[in-house]
Amino acid sequence: MEQYYGYFIYALSLLTMGGIYSVLALGLNVQWGFTGLFNAGIAGFFAVGAYTQALLTTPIYRDHLGGYNWPIPLAMLAAMVLSAVVAYAVAKICIRLRSDYLAIATIGIAEIVRLIFKNEIWATNGPRGVSQIPKAFEGLPQPWNTLAFLGMVLTIVALIYLALERARTAPWGRVMTAIRENETAAAAAGKNIEGFRLESFVIGSALMGLGGALMAQYLKQIDPNVSDPLTATFLVFVMLIVGGSANNRGAVLGAMLMWTVWSSTEILTSRLPDEFAIRSAYVRVFLIGLILQFILQKRPQGILPETRPKPNPRHRGDNSPVKNSGRTTE
Amino acid sequence: MSAMLELDAVSAGYGETEILHGINLHVDRGEIVVIVGPNGAGKSTAMKAVFGLLNIIAGEIRLAGEAITNTPPREVVMKGVAYVPQSANVFVSLTVEENLEMGAYVSAENPAARIEEIFELFPPLREKRRQPAGSLSGGQRQMVAMSKALMLHPKILLLDEPTAGLSPKYRGEIFQIVQNINAAGATILMVEQNAKQALNIAHRGYVLVDGENRHTGTGQALIADQEVARMFLGATAERPA
Amino acid sequence: MMEFLNFYLVPGVVLGCIYALGAIGISLTFGILRFSNFAHGDTMTLGVYITLSLVQVSGLHPLAVAPVAMLLTTGLVLGMDLAFFKPFRKSPTIMLVIASFGLMLMIRSMIQFFWGVQLHALRIGIEKMAFFGPFAILPRHIMIVGAAVVLMMAVHLMLTRTKIGKAMRATSDNPELAALTGIDTELVIRATWAMGASLAVAAGVFLGLDTHVETMMGFKLLLPMFAAAILGGIGRPYGAVAGGLVIGIVEELSSYPWIGETPLLSPGYKAGVAFAIMVAMLIWKPQGLFRGRQF
């Protein structure tokens, strides 16, 4: 009985982490999948959100900012807003640049953010990080606290999913697709390309901040190297590309799937003798990288192909079904 | 004697889109042949087809009897076809001399001697040999582009609108140069917008419209032809005949 | 004044040389392969670790085994090109960038797997400062700058005097025309990888000699190298040299107490200097100081 309970709790943790990564993947989908913006600095926006959540909700502590005692939902909102602000600043500068320049700039931003959190020790306790972060529902007894938290995460995922699906089929989403696939035509039609891209980048980053806030609560502690930033960024990209870019369901599927792969391989390799167990983390990263290369070459559209916004039959008086097409490379 | 270059019922285009619909043309050794036609007629496309830059949907292209349909550009060069595109036809950051050296890339021989010969054909380039090609005037750049293509004594030289964007003074010079090169033994296929001047120096010409053959004949015959004249020999932005 | 020269300017030049060598590779890859290679930093790390192993096995000086390391690294890089980049020759640039992003982590994880994550020293022993009048310079700094200059001259000679070098410049200038001219673009690409990888190995070995060897060293250099390449005009290897030196010097000088007693910029933020310069360039003059490729 004990064993099954253990599996049950593990399954809950898989779903929770998968859910948090789904939020990140959905955020990246807005930027990359729908708008074609390569954000290599996911970890930075994630960290901004995580630290905002942490510093606003933790009680007074000698070595970092604290004692503001904000309610958790409000802190999560603040996390989104702050990430959005940073994203706006970055995007304003870089949005006009070609995709690889944006990638370099965003990696740079993630590094700067990490340095700030590491160096401004008075605020963040530097490398030692912030701990004892209040977590939603933690007052409840086991397993209800875990279930409630999971419920919250999944609800958030569902809300984001619905909102993004709505946006995708709305004129906003269709303009995005137009910009991504034929920028010159969209510009000729008078669309403000930069403005749309800016919006997309900011919205996506806000979601990443939210993901960070959720993770901060779940882990109850964070530090500047929270889960090796580059690996986390990379993981989210792989999740999205494997699951299916430009497809919200693909984002969620990819997140759940790849997190399960990532986590279960960790369990498996931790059973190995010590010297192998330590090094196994590196093999896992390598394998994830290999999966990415394979998908990029053989099935770049991912598991679930892109869903194109269908024209609304009610508006057009047109009942013909519109087929989904595979993602076209830009 | 088979022609130097033959396009035999060639249909070609970009991907699925067909631009040339079964065109026929040939160039005999030692000729200057000109392709003229309205914009979008497929003139440049015909040239790119020879060079393996497009998808050949149907038909065959032969060089001195040997089929070169859909052969990649590098191999076509090695077989003796040289192509001068309309624009961006020199390496602007390389010197004139280096451009010529690149023209001889596929050969392992030392290009120095040939470069001297080229300077005989194009004297103004000699004093500019160490200048970056990008610093030359449009007409001189065109000279570099053509001489680069001549480095390896090509069997046939393809020129894509060599006088495009040039002042009238340089235009005349270029046409004179084309004749000089031809006199020195080169076979030339040329696409031109300045139809009358081009047909004037050509042995034969083809008129393409909408990707199809419309007229063919000697240069002079085409100039005299009423319909060709009406089409565009007087109606272009060029100075009247 | 002496303190300024010896402890700030000279290290700045040394760092600048290291950045410059790495940035040349990035510039060349960008000009000829048309993408920003995120795996360049970890290629550097790979080269250093190979050098480390060669040193451990042979007992020779790192500079003596470096050429062998360059050959081995080049071989591995060519293999990576074949497996991961060649399929995307005709695809949009972003596919190459993503592939290089993945490759970056794959290379690093393999290094961590085979060599572990502890620090290593490339050369054991204490070094004494050499004194030239008022100057006090570490011999290894003289060696690094000297070797870097030699390498840069070798690059210059290769690009201007050899057929393949000219073909590389031509391909960078206009790849379509290069193909039309009959230039063997695959050979040019292989030469580019070889040159870039070898220079990266050199840069990495110099850094390893100056500091130590650890698995993140190449990645930490990635941002400054990109910044250097952008500063000099991306696609322009000579500009990359200038860019590298500027960034290296500015970075070291940023922690000098220009005003008062404390460093102008807290040393913890040194890594941010390159980024700040890069952002400034991207806003003000994205094509670089020397008018590189119009992107």
mmCIF file of N, CA, C and O in Angstrom, chain B residues 136-217:
data_model
loop_
_atom_site.group_PDB
_atom_site.id
_atom_site.type_symbol
_atom_site.label_atom_id
_atom_site.label_comp_id
_atom_site.label_asym_id
_atom_site.label_seq_id
_atom_site.Cartn_x
_atom_site.Cartn_y
_atom_site.Cartn_z
ATOM 1 N N LEU B 136 34.728 50.123 -58.412
ATOM 2 C CA LEU B 136 34.720 50.484 -59.834
ATOM 3 C C LEU B 136 33.364 50.995 -60.265
ATOM 4 O O LEU B 136 32.351 50.765 -59.606
ATOM 5 N N SER B 137 33.352 51.686 -61.403
ATOM 6 C CA SER B 137 32.074 52.171 -61.932
ATOM 7 C C SER B 137 31.277 50.988 -62.482
ATOM 8 O O SER B 137 31.808 49.900 -62.671
ATOM 9 N N GLY B 138 30.013 51.259 -62.759
ATOM 10 C CA GLY B 138 29.130 50.193 -63.248
ATOM 11 C C GLY B 138 29.654 49.537 -64.506
ATOM 12 O O GLY B 138 29.678 48.309 -64.626
ATOM 13 N N GLY B 139 30.105 50.364 -65.436
ATOM 14 C CA GLY B 139 30.603 49.815 -66.700
ATOM 15 C C GLY B 139 31.863 48.981 -66.499
ATOM 16 O O GLY B 139 32.023 47.911 -67.082
ATOM 17 N N GLN B 140 32.739 49.469 -65.656
ATOM 18 C CA GLN B 140 33.975 48.721 -65.401
ATOM 19 C C GLN B 140 33.682 47.423 -64.670
ATOM 20 O O GLN B 140 34.306 46.396 -64.916
ATOM 21 N N ARG B 141 32.701 47.491 -63.770
ATOM 22 C CA ARG B 141 32.334 46.276 -63.056
ATOM 23 C C ARG B 141 31.817 45.229 -64.023
ATOM 24 O O ARG B 141 32.111 44.038 -63.902
ATOM 25 N N GLN B 142 31.054 45.690 -64.995
ATOM 26 C CA GLN B 142 30.540 44.763 -65.997
ATOM 27 C C GLN B 142 31.694 44.120 -66.753
ATOM 28 O O GLN B 142 31.652 42.934 -67.076
ATOM 29 N N MET B 143 32.724 44.922 -67.022
ATOM 30 C CA MET B 143 33.910 44.386 -67.696
ATOM 31 C C MET B 143 34.559 43.304 -66.845
ATOM 32 O O MET B 143 34.980 42.261 -67.357
ATOM 33 N N VAL B 144 34.654 43.577 -65.544
ATOM 34 C CA VAL B 144 35.252 42.577 -64.648
ATOM 35 C C VAL B 144 34.412 41.302 -64.681
ATOM 36 O O VAL B 144 34.943 40.192 -64.767
ATOM 37 N N ALA B 145 33.084 41.484 -64.619
ATOM 38 C CA ALA B 145 32.204 40.313 -64.607
ATOM 39 C C ALA B 145 32.405 39.470 -65.855
ATOM 40 O O ALA B 145 32.486 38.247 -65.794
ATOM 41 N N MET B 146 32.506 40.149 -66.995
ATOM 42 C CA MET B 146 32.660 39.405 -68.246
ATOM 43 C C MET B 146 34.032 38.766 -68.348
ATOM 44 O O MET B 146 34.160 37.606 -68.764
ATOM 45 N N SER B 147 35.059 39.513 -67.964
ATOM 46 C CA SER B 147 36.394 38.942 -68.094
ATOM 47 C C SER B 147 36.593 37.792 -67.129
ATOM 48 O O SER B 147 37.280 36.816 -67.427
ATOM 49 N N LYS B 148 35.962 37.884 -65.979
ATOM 50 C CA LYS B 148 36.016 36.775 -65.019
ATOM 51 C C LYS B 148 35.452 35.522 -65.667
ATOM 52 O O LYS B 148 35.989 34.417 -65.508
ATOM 53 N N ALA B 149 34.381 35.709 -66.422
ATOM 54 C CA ALA B 149 33.749 34.554 -67.043
ATOM 55 C C ALA B 149 34.592 34.001 -68.197
ATOM 56 O O ALA B 149 34.438 32.847 -68.573
ATOM 57 N N LEU B 150 35.462 34.831 -68.745
ATOM 58 C CA LEU B 150 36.248 34.407 -69.902
ATOM 59 C C LEU B 150 37.542 33.700 -69.536
ATOM 60 O O LEU B 150 38.245 33.191 -70.406
ATOM 61 N N MET B 151 37.835 33.677 -68.244
ATOM 62 C CA MET B 151 39.144 33.189 -67.805
ATOM 63 C C MET B 151 39.469 31.796 -68.331
ATOM 64 O O MET B 151 40.617 31.495 -68.643
ATOM 65 N N LEU B 152 38.493 30.951 -68.423
ATOM 66 C CA LEU B 152 38.794 29.568 -68.781
ATOM 67 C C LEU B 152 38.406 29.239 -70.216
ATOM 68 O O LEU B 152 38.112 28.078 -70.523
ATOM 69 N N HIS B 153 38.437 30.222 -71.103
ATOM 70 C CA HIS B 153 38.077 29.983 -72.506
ATOM 71 C C HIS B 153 36.790 29.173 -72.596
ATOM 72 O O HIS B 153 36.787 28.048 -73.098
ATOM 73 N N PRO B 154 35.674 29.715 -72.113
ATOM 74 C CA PRO B 154 34.455 28.904 -72.104
ATOM 75 C C PRO B 154 33.998 28.585 -73.517
ATOM 76 O O PRO B 154 34.233 29.344 -74.450
ATOM 77 N N LYS B 155 33.336 27.446 -73.647
ATOM 78 C CA LYS B 155 32.783 27.072 -74.936
ATOM 79 C C LYS B 155 31.678 28.049 -75.309
ATOM 80 O O LYS B 155 31.477 28.379 -76.472
ATOM 81 N N ILE B 156 30.907 28.458 -74.299
ATOM 82 C CA ILE B 156 29.864 29.431 -74.556
ATOM 83 C C ILE B 156 29.734 30.350 -73.362
ATOM 84 O O ILE B 156 29.873 29.932 -72.206
ATOM 85 N N LEU B 157 29.466 31.609 -73.676
ATOM 86 C CA LEU B 157 29.349 32.630 -72.642
ATOM 87 C C LEU B 157 27.898 33.078 -72.584
ATOM 88 O O LEU B 157 27.310 33.456 -73.592
ATOM 89 N N LEU B 158 27.294 32.998 -71.408
ATOM 90 C CA LEU B 158 25.908 33.440 -71.249
ATOM 91 C C LEU B 158 25.915 34.809 -70.578
ATOM 92 O O LEU B 158 26.424 34.953 -69.476
ATOM 93 N N LEU B 159 25.357 35.799 -71.226
ATOM 94 C CA LEU B 159 25.320 37.143 -70.658
ATOM 95 C C LEU B 159 23.876 37.531 -70.376
ATOM 96 O O LEU B 159 23.053 37.538 -71.287
ATOM 97 N N ASP B 160 23.582 37.855 -69.112
ATOM 98 C CA ASP B 160 22.225 38.230 -68.742
ATOM 99 C C ASP B 160 22.131 39.749 -68.619
ATOM 100 O O ASP B 160 22.578 40.331 -67.649
ATOM 101 N N GLU B 161 21.548 40.361 -69.632
ATOM 102 C CA GLU B 161 21.344 41.811 -69.665
ATOM 103 C C GLU B 161 22.606 42.576 -69.279
ATOM 104 O O GLU B 161 22.630 43.283 -68.280
ATOM 105 N N PRO B 162 23.661 42.457 -70.080
ATOM 106 C CA PRO B 162 24.933 43.092 -69.726
ATOM 107 C C PRO B 162 24.888 44.610 -69.683
ATOM 108 O O PRO B 162 25.734 45.232 -69.054
ATOM 109 N N THR B 163 23.903 45.228 -70.329
ATOM 110 C CA THR B 163 23.908 46.684 -70.304
ATOM 111 C C THR B 163 22.868 47.254 -69.350
ATOM 112 O O THR B 163 22.614 48.458 -69.352
ATOM 113 N N ALA B 164 22.260 46.401 -68.548
ATOM 114 C CA ALA B 164 21.220 46.883 -67.643
ATOM 115 C C ALA B 164 21.777 47.945 -66.714
ATOM 116 O O ALA B 164 22.809 47.770 -66.099
ATOM 117 N N GLY B 165 21.092 49.033 -66.620
ATOM 118 C CA GLY B 165 21.471 50.076 -65.670
ATOM 119 C C GLY B 165 22.686 50.882 -66.065
ATOM 120 O O GLY B 165 23.190 51.668 -65.281
ATOM 121 N N LEU B 166 23.192 50.711 -67.263
ATOM 122 C CA LEU B 166 24.390 51.463 -67.655
ATOM 123 C C LEU B 166 24.010 52.699 -68.457
ATOM 124 O O LEU B 166 22.994 52.739 -69.127
ATOM 125 N N SER B 167 24.875 53.711 -68.401
ATOM 126 C CA SER B 167 24.649 54.920 -69.180
ATOM 127 C C SER B 167 24.842 54.595 -70.662
ATOM 128 O O SER B 167 25.544 53.650 -71.002
ATOM 129 N N PRO B 168 24.238 55.403 -71.532
ATOM 130 C CA PRO B 168 24.336 55.127 -72.979
ATOM 131 C C PRO B 168 25.775 54.977 -73.465
ATOM 132 O O PRO B 168 26.063 54.139 -74.310
ATOM 133 N N LYS B 169 26.668 55.772 -72.908
ATOM 134 C CA LYS B 169 28.080 55.693 -73.327
ATOM 135 C C LYS B 169 28.618 54.302 -73.065
ATOM 136 O O LYS B 169 29.202 53.653 -73.934
ATOM 137 N N TYR B 170 28.380 53.780 -71.845
ATOM 138 C CA TYR B 170 28.902 52.468 -71.497
ATOM 139 C C TYR B 170 28.193 51.369 -72.260
ATOM 140 O O TYR B 170 28.788 50.351 -72.584
ATOM 141 N N ARG B 171 26.905 51.623 -72.544
ATOM 142 C CA ARG B 171 26.157 50.602 -73.276
ATOM 143 C C ARG B 171 26.837 50.295 -74.597
ATOM 144 O O ARG B 171 27.071 49.155 -74.961
ATOM 145 N N GLY B 172 27.151 51.345 -75.317
ATOM 146 C CA GLY B 172 27.814 51.173 -76.605
ATOM 147 C C GLY B 172 29.125 50.428 -76.438
ATOM 148 O O GLY B 172 29.453 49.534 -77.224
ATOM 149 N N GLU B 173 29.850 50.807 -75.386
ATOM 150 C CA GLU B 173 31.137 50.150 -75.141
ATOM 151 C C GLU B 173 30.967 48.666 -74.910
ATOM 152 O O GLU B 173 31.731 47.846 -75.411
ATOM 153 N N ILE B 174 29.952 48.329 -74.119
ATOM 154 C CA ILE B 174 29.741 46.916 -73.801
ATOM 155 C C ILE B 174 29.414 46.130 -75.055
ATOM 156 O O ILE B 174 29.953 45.045 -75.296
ATOM 157 N N PHE B 175 28.535 46.684 -75.882
ATOM 158 C CA PHE B 175 28.194 45.969 -77.114
ATOM 159 C C PHE B 175 29.423 45.794 -77.988
ATOM 160 O O PHE B 175 29.613 44.768 -78.645
ATOM 161 N N GLN B 176 30.280 46.811 -77.982
ATOM 162 C CA GLN B 176 31.521 46.705 -78.757
ATOM 163 C C GLN B 176 32.387 45.586 -78.184
ATOM 164 O O GLN B 176 32.970 44.789 -78.918
ATOM 165 N N ILE B 177 32.461 45.547 -76.856
ATOM 166 C CA ILE B 177 33.256 44.505 -76.209
ATOM 167 C C ILE B 177 32.724 43.118 -76.548
ATOM 168 O O ILE B 177 33.487 42.190 -76.825
ATOM 169 N N VAL B 178 31.395 42.998 -76.547
ATOM 170 C CA VAL B 178 30.804 41.693 -76.884
ATOM 171 C C VAL B 178 31.254 41.276 -78.278
ATOM 172 O O VAL B 178 31.613 40.123 -78.522
ATOM 173 N N GLN B 179 31.256 42.228 -79.198
ATOM 174 C CA GLN B 179 31.708 41.890 -80.542
ATOM 175 C C GLN B 179 33.180 41.522 -80.564
ATOM 176 O O GLN B 179 33.590 40.594 -81.272
ATOM 177 N N ASN B 180 33.970 42.245 -79.783
ATOM 178 C CA ASN B 180 35.399 41.927 -79.726
ATOM 179 C C ASN B 180 35.627 40.514 -79.217
ATOM 180 O O ASN B 180 36.435 39.763 -79.747
ATOM 181 N N ILE B 181 34.911 40.192 -78.145
ATOM 182 C CA ILE B 181 35.080 38.857 -77.572
ATOM 183 C C ILE B 181 34.690 37.802 -78.603
ATOM 184 O O ILE B 181 35.342 36.767 -78.747
ATOM 185 N N ASN B 182 33.618 38.098 -79.294
ATOM 186 C CA ASN B 182 33.147 37.151 -80.299
ATOM 187 C C ASN B 182 34.171 37.000 -81.406
ATOM 188 O O ASN B 182 34.439 35.901 -81.887
ATOM 189 N N ALA B 183 34.762 38.139 -81.793
ATOM 190 C CA ALA B 183 35.791 38.094 -82.842
ATOM 191 C C ALA B 183 36.976 37.266 -82.384
ATOM 192 O O ALA B 183 37.632 36.583 -83.172
ATOM 193 N N ALA B 184 37.240 37.303 -81.077
ATOM 194 C CA ALA B 184 38.362 36.520 -80.556
ATOM 195 C C ALA B 184 38.013 35.057 -80.431
ATOM 196 O O ALA B 184 38.821 34.245 -79.995
ATOM 197 N N GLY B 185 36.789 34.690 -80.763
ATOM 198 C CA GLY B 185 36.466 33.268 -80.836
ATOM 199 C C GLY B 185 35.381 32.779 -79.899
ATOM 200 O O GLY B 185 35.031 31.600 -79.920
ATOM 201 N N ALA B 186 34.815 33.660 -79.086
ATOM 202 C CA ALA B 186 33.832 33.176 -78.109
ATOM 203 C C ALA B 186 32.444 33.065 -78.721
ATOM 204 O O ALA B 186 32.041 33.902 -79.523
ATOM 205 N N THR B 187 31.729 32.041 -78.322
ATOM 206 C CA THR B 187 30.318 31.880 -78.688
ATOM 207 C C THR B 187 29.488 32.525 -77.594
ATOM 208 O O THR B 187 29.739 32.298 -76.419
ATOM 209 N N ILE B 188 28.495 33.322 -77.988
ATOM 210 C CA ILE B 188 27.798 34.114 -76.971
ATOM 211 C C ILE B 188 26.291 33.977 -77.095
ATOM 212 O O ILE B 188 25.741 34.107 -78.193
ATOM 213 N N LEU B 189 25.629 33.733 -75.968
ATOM 214 C CA LEU B 189 24.180 33.803 -75.882
ATOM 215 C C LEU B 189 23.854 34.941 -74.932
ATOM 216 O O LEU B 189 24.347 34.981 -73.811
ATOM 217 N N MET B 190 23.037 35.879 -75.410
ATOM 218 C CA MET B 190 22.850 37.101 -74.625
ATOM 219 C C MET B 190 21.368 37.397 -74.482
ATOM 220 O O MET B 190 20.602 37.308 -75.428
ATOM 221 N N VAL B 191 20.976 37.745 -73.273
ATOM 222 C CA VAL B 191 19.623 38.243 -73.037
ATOM 223 C C VAL B 191 19.721 39.752 -72.961
ATOM 224 O O VAL B 191 20.614 40.286 -72.309
ATOM 225 N N GLU B 192 18.840 40.446 -73.621
ATOM 226 C CA GLU B 192 18.970 41.910 -73.594
ATOM 227 C C GLU B 192 17.626 42.604 -73.600
ATOM 228 O O GLU B 192 16.661 42.147 -74.213
ATOM 229 N N GLN B 193 17.595 43.717 -72.878
ATOM 230 C CA GLN B 193 16.418 44.569 -72.864
ATOM 231 C C GLN B 193 16.528 45.607 -73.981
ATOM 232 O O GLN B 193 15.543 46.009 -74.578
ATOM 233 N N ASN B 194 17.785 46.043 -74.237
ATOM 234 C CA ASN B 194 18.005 47.006 -75.325
ATOM 235 C C ASN B 194 17.988 46.238 -76.640
ATOM 236 O O ASN B 194 19.014 45.973 -77.255
ATOM 237 N N ALA B 195 16.766 45.873 -77.050
ATOM 238 C CA ALA B 195 16.626 44.887 -78.109
ATOM 239 C C ALA B 195 17.295 45.309 -79.417
ATOM 240 O O ALA B 195 18.017 44.539 -80.037
ATOM 241 N N LYS B 196 17.063 46.556 -79.833
ATOM 242 C CA LYS B 196 17.551 46.923 -81.152
ATOM 243 C C LYS B 196 19.057 46.895 -81.226
ATOM 244 O O LYS B 196 19.644 46.320 -82.138
ATOM 245 N N GLN B 197 19.700 47.527 -80.236
ATOM 246 C CA GLN B 197 21.162 47.541 -80.242
ATOM 247 C C GLN B 197 21.708 46.125 -80.190
ATOM 248 O O GLN B 197 22.702 45.800 -80.847
ATOM 249 N N ALA B 198 21.056 45.269 -79.380
ATOM 250 C CA ALA B 198 21.557 43.908 -79.246
ATOM 251 C C ALA B 198 21.391 43.149 -80.559
ATOM 252 O O ALA B 198 22.311 42.481 -81.039
ATOM 253 N N LEU B 199 20.205 43.247 -81.160
ATOM 254 C CA LEU B 199 19.969 42.512 -82.404
ATOM 255 C C LEU B 199 20.894 43.006 -83.514
ATOM 256 O O LEU B 199 21.256 42.266 -84.418
ATOM 257 N N ASN B 200 21.295 44.258 -83.379
ATOM 258 C CA ASN B 200 22.177 44.844 -84.381
ATOM 259 C C ASN B 200 23.510 44.130 -84.481
ATOM 260 O O ASN B 200 24.096 44.018 -85.554
ATOM 261 N N ILE B 201 24.001 43.683 -83.339
ATOM 262 C CA ILE B 201 25.310 43.014 -83.360
ATOM 263 C C ILE B 201 25.171 41.496 -83.381
ATOM 264 O O ILE B 201 26.171 40.768 -83.430
ATOM 265 N N ALA B 202 23.937 41.011 -83.358
ATOM 266 C CA ALA B 202 23.747 39.561 -83.264
ATOM 267 C C ALA B 202 23.689 38.910 -84.625
ATOM 268 O O ALA B 202 23.270 39.520 -85.606
ATOM 269 N N HIS B 203 24.104 37.636 -84.654
ATOM 270 C CA HIS B 203 23.911 36.859 -85.869
ATOM 271 C C HIS B 203 22.454 36.450 -85.983
ATOM 272 O O HIS B 203 21.838 36.570 -87.036
ATOM 273 N N ARG B 204 21.920 35.945 -84.868
ATOM 274 C CA ARG B 204 20.522 35.542 -84.858
ATOM 275 C C ARG B 204 19.884 35.945 -83.538
ATOM 276 O O ARG B 204 20.580 36.246 -82.564
ATOM 277 N N GLY B 205 18.546 35.913 -83.538
ATOM 278 C CA GLY B 205 17.855 36.270 -82.302
ATOM 279 C C GLY B 205 16.604 35.433 -82.113
ATOM 280 O O GLY B 205 16.105 34.791 -83.046
ATOM 281 N N TYR B 206 16.132 35.403 -80.888
ATOM 282 C CA TYR B 206 14.857 34.764 -80.576
ATOM 283 C C TYR B 206 14.011 35.762 -79.805
ATOM 284 O O TYR B 206 14.510 36.474 -78.947
ATOM 285 N N VAL B 207 12.740 35.782 -80.123
ATOM 286 C CA VAL B 207 11.828 36.610 -79.351
ATOM 287 C C VAL B 207 10.980 35.674 -78.505
ATOM 288 O O VAL B 207 10.288 34.803 -79.027
ATOM 289 N N LEU B 208 11.064 35.833 -77.196
ATOM 290 C CA LEU B 208 10.240 35.019 -76.294
ATOM 291 C C LEU B 208 9.134 35.882 -75.719
ATOM 292 O O LEU B 208 9.368 37.033 -75.335
ATOM 293 N N VAL B 209 7.944 35.332 -75.688
ATOM 294 C CA VAL B 209 6.831 36.018 -75.042
ATOM 295 C C VAL B 209 6.109 35.004 -74.167
ATOM 296 O O VAL B 209 5.771 33.914 -74.647
ATOM 297 N N ASP B 210 5.919 35.344 -72.909
ATOM 298 C CA ASP B 210 5.198 34.462 -71.992
ATOM 299 C C ASP B 210 5.761 33.050 -71.978
ATOM 300 O O ASP B 210 5.025 32.069 -71.967
ATOM 301 N N GLY B 211 7.071 32.952 -72.018
ATOM 302 C CA GLY B 211 7.703 31.647 -71.903
ATOM 303 C C GLY B 211 7.624 30.783 -73.139
ATOM 304 O O GLY B 211 7.866 29.581 -73.065
ATOM 305 N N GLU B 212 7.305 31.390 -74.268
ATOM 306 C CA GLU B 212 7.237 30.588 -75.492
ATOM 307 C C GLU B 212 7.975 31.291 -76.622
ATOM 308 O O GLU B 212 8.098 32.514 -76.638
ATOM 309 N N ASN B 213 8.428 30.481 -77.594
ATOM 310 C CA ASN B 213 9.027 31.074 -78.798
ATOM 311 C C ASN B 213 7.957 31.861 -79.543
ATOM 312 O O ASN B 213 6.844 31.396 -79.730
ATOM 313 N N ARG B 214 8.322 33.035 -79.984
ATOM 314 C CA ARG B 214 7.378 33.776 -80.818
ATOM 315 C C ARG B 214 7.969 34.035 -82.210
ATOM 316 O O ARG B 214 7.357 33.806 -83.223
ATOM 317 N N HIS B 215 9.170 34.568 -82.226
ATOM 318 C CA HIS B 215 9.828 34.815 -83.519
ATOM 319 C C HIS B 215 11.264 34.339 -83.455
ATOM 320 O O HIS B 215 11.861 34.269 -82.389
ATOM 321 N N THR B 216 11.811 34.052 -84.625
ATOM 322 C CA THR B 216 13.248 33.824 -84.698
ATOM 323 C C THR B 216 13.734 34.213 -86.074
ATOM 324 O O THR B 216 12.978 34.227 -87.039
ATOM 325 N N GLY B 217 15.015 34.549 -86.125
ATOM 326 C CA GLY B 217 15.569 34.944 -87.426
ATOM 327 C C GLY B 217 16.909 35.602 -87.219
ATOM 328 O O GLY B 217 17.414 35.663 -86.102
#
